[in-house]
Phi, psi and omega in degrees: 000121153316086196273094177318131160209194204295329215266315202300297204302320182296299187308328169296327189296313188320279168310339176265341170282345155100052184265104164276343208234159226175099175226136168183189192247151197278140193198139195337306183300329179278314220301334183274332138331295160319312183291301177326285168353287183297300187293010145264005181106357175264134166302131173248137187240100188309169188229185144265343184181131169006297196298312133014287206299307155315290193290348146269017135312307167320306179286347195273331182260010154307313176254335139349288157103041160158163178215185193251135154245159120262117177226171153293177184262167243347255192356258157002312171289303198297311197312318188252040210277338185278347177267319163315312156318294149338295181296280181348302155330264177297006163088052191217109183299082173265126149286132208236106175248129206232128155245132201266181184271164182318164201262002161285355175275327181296354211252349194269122123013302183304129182259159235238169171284136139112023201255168175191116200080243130232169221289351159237078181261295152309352186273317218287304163002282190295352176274004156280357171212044193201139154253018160243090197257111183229143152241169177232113186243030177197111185292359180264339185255349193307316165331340194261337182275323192264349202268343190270338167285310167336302194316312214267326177292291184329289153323313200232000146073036187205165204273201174173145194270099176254145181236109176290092181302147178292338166292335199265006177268348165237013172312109172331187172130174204288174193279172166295137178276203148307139140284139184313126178290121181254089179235161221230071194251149174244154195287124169349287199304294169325319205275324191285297182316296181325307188304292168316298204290322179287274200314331166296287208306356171292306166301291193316322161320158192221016201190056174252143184242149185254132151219136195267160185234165148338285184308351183263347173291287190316331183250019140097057176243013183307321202285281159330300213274309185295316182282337114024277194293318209308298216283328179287344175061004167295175171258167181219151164253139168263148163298207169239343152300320188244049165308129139107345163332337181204155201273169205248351164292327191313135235268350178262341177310114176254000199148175184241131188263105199215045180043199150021297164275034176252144171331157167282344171300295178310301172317308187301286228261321163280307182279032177230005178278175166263318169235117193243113186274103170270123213219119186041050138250160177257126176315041181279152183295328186297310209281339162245019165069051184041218196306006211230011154303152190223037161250042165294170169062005169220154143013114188203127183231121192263091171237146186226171189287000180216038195159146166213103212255148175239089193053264192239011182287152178221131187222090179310333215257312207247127191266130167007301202285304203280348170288315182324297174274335143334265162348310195267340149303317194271014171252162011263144179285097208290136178068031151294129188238192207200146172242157182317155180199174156246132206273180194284328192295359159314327179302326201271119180280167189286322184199158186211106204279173184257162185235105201284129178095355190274129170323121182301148189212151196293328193283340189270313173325315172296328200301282155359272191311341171259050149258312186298309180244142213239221166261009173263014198223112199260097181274119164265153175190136176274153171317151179097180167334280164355260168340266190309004173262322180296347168289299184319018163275150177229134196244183176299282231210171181286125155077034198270351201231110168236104173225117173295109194233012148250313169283344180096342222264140213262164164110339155357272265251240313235346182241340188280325178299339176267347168267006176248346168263004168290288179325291230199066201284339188312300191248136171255139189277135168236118196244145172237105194238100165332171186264335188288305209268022165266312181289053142256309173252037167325329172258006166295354194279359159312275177298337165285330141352285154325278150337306190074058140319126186259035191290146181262144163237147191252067166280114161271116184272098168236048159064024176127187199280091188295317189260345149302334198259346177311278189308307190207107176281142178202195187259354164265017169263352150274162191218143154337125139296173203205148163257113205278277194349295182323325174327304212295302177311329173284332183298315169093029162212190164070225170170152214231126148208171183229139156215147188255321222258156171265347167274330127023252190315312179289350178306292188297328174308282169334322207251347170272334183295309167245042139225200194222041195261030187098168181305169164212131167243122186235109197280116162253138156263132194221161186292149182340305217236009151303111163243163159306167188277331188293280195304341177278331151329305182310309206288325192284004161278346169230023130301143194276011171277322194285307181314326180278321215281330190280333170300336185250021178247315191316000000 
């Protein structure tokens, strides 16, 4: 006979939810958990740290469409709480599973190791970046705590925190049912009004644009969004958190839209539209280019997974998905006109010779890279230049593109690449990563190591935090050098080279392309204050000089 207990229902829910993977690190409080784990068939994947492990949850549940942490209780949760933050931020369904100390222990005077406060100090924590903080500290109720958390990470596309006492991991309790039905309905009457009221301003229009978000990845709106773009003939634009919502060969694609630090081409045809269809993005400093989107004063029908504004209309009741696919019913509109555009794929040249002695520069880089990659192919980018150079990548497909292009946080992109070859043994990740934001998590390049990962990692060594001397220059914006290239070899996998040069770079390129040896770390060394046009736009919008002077126009 078989016995349920706490942990078998949480790992089945786990496996129905679509986890094959797990990653963190092993702790007094978990390990008997971890064995349950492995003996259900998830895979656990070590980390070098907590932190490490969030951010390839993360990047795993981008394409996954969830991803796993295991840590200990304190030391372990908090250590993976900015990555955990991070997800939280950006809409990406992490479980965060902590196992903790026994619950006759919570009842003693003593204070217990890896502890900071009282024993529920970490949940209440985590209820600030999670939308769900549970222990299950009773085997009759937990099935009903764990299954309402799922419900909500699944639903509402953001992570939650379950914490497992160690007594409580073979605790009998009941078999797994169905899981709970997650449905998503709009009020008719509403859903009717919305659609009309959108499709009149569309007709009328004489300059209308599409621009795609995020948010059409996360709730599996992709599909719709396409027949959508296909039957209206606009043109469409995306932010750079949600680059690749649609594939960027596609003959409508103009581009990644980021106010101000957006091509000019892209820029003219959205803040020159009259009706701007905003479809899952968020209104963000990043995602509109700080201050300097200019799409006041028109026409703008906004829907997110949760509110949908029509000009000055507001529509509690209807969901996204279901506008979408409206919309996409009433097309094509007879007499919707469309202004001229050019699609973004015109970026990617036919061939791209190397220029022997010339210095490598991020723009010849971009250049490159869209020769090079393909749908077989994944792009990671780290905070910095790396992120603003990369909208000019012109990618395939959903999810081919991966960035914190909202939290920001630089140290991303090198752990988030071992959660994305998990996610996807299929497509090889080719990741661009500063040189700052490599010393922040350098040693995951380990665990890739490890793995025999066929990752290409793209390091631009520009002497320190780069995209900081943009915006303000000062003396904490140097960092150590490093002989970066070398790691791999300390590491004990992979291969390693530094290049200045572009007959260099294609030599290494080559050799990374057509082979298996484990990562390739390719050190481009490039001058300091070489940047893409997109960041130095940015910087002079967050300099703090251009900010007083603009506080002082206000």
């Amino acid at each position: 006979m078989i016995r349920n207990t706490v942990a078998s229902y949480l790992l089945s829910r786990l496996k129905k939810a679509g986890i094959r993977h797990a990653f963190g690190v092993p702790g007094d409080y978990v390990l008997t958990f971890m064995d349950r784990m492995i003996q259900s068939g998830i895979e656990i994947v070590g980390t070098c740290n907590e932190l490490n492990a969030g951010y390839a949850a993360d990047a795993y549940a981008r394409i996954n469409g969830i991803g796993c942490i295991c840590v200990t209780w304190g030391v372990g949760g908090f250590s993976a709480m900015n990555a955990i933050a991070g997800a939280y931020a950006e809409q990406v369904p992490v479980v965060v599973l902590v196992g903790s100390p026994r619950t006759t222990q919570r009842r003693s005077s003593m204070l217990l190791h890896h502890g900071v406060g009282d024993f529920t100090t970490m949940q209440k924590a985590y209820s600030y970046i999670t939308v769900a903080s549970v222990l299950l500290d009773d085997p009759g109720e937990a099935p009903h705590r764990i299954d309402a958390a799922l419900k909500r990470c699944i639903a509402e596309k953001r992570p939650i925190m379950i914490e497992i006492p160690a007594d409580m991991v073979d605790s009998p309790c009941k078999a797994p049912g169905s899981f709970p039905r997650i449905s998503r309905e709009s009020d008719p009457e509403a859903l009717r009004e919305a659609i009309n009221e959108a499709t009149a301003l569309l007709v009328a229009a004489e300059r209308p644009v599409i621009l795609g978000g995020v948010e059409l990845h996360r709730y599996g709106l992709m599909a719709e969004f396409q027949r959508l773009v296909d039957a209206s003939h606009m043109p469409v634009a995306t932010t750079l958190l949600g680059k690749t919502v649609i594939s960027e060969h596609h003959p409508q694609a103009i581009g990644v839209y980021e106010g101000a630090t957006s091509r000019h081409a892209v820029r003219d045809i959205v803040e020159n539209s009259d009706v701007l269809l905003c479809l899952g993005a968020w209104m963000s400093d990043i995602n509109f280019g700080v201050y300097s989107s200019r799409l006041q004063g028109r026409h703008m029908i906004l829907a997110n997974s949760g509110r949908l504004k029509i000009s000055h209309h507001v529509y509690e009741q209807v969901w996204i998905g279901d506008l979408i696919t409206g919309l996409a019913d009433r097309m094509p509109l007879k007499g919707l006109s469309h202004p001229a555009y050019t699609s973004v794929s015109h970026l990617v040249e036919t061939s791209f010779e190397a220029r022997a002695g010339k210095r490598m520069t991020v723009e010849r880089l971009i250049k490159w890279l869209n020769t090079l990659i393909s749908d077989k192919t994944i792009v990671i980018a780290d905070t910095g230049d790396a992120l603003f150079a990369a909208a000019d990548l012109v990618m395939h497909h959903d999810v081919g593109f991966i960035g914190q292009a909202f939290y920001l946080s630089i140290g991303y992109a090198l752990p988030a690449t071992l959660g994305a070859s998990l996610a996807d043994p299929t497509r090889r990740p080719v990741t661009l990563i500063g040189d700052g934001a490599f010393q922040m998590t350098a040693q995951e390049l380990s665990s890739l190591c490890h793995r025999k990962s066929n990752a290409v990692l793209l390091l631009l060594n520009n002497d320190g935090y780069t995209t900081e001397r943009v915006i303000h220059e000062g003396p904490y914006n140097d960092i150590q050098r490093w002989d970066y290239h070398r790691l791999p070899e300390i590491f004990g996998g992979g291969w390693g080279v530094k290049v200045a040069t572009e007959d260099e770079f294609s030599e290494a390129v080559s050799r990374a392309i057509t082979t298996q040896e484990g990562p390739a770390l390719i050190e481009i060394l490039l001058d300091r204050m070489d940047t893409s046009e997109a960041l130095k736009r940015l910087g002079e919008e967050l300099s703090p000089d251009t900010a007083s002077q603009r506080v002082g126009r206000s």
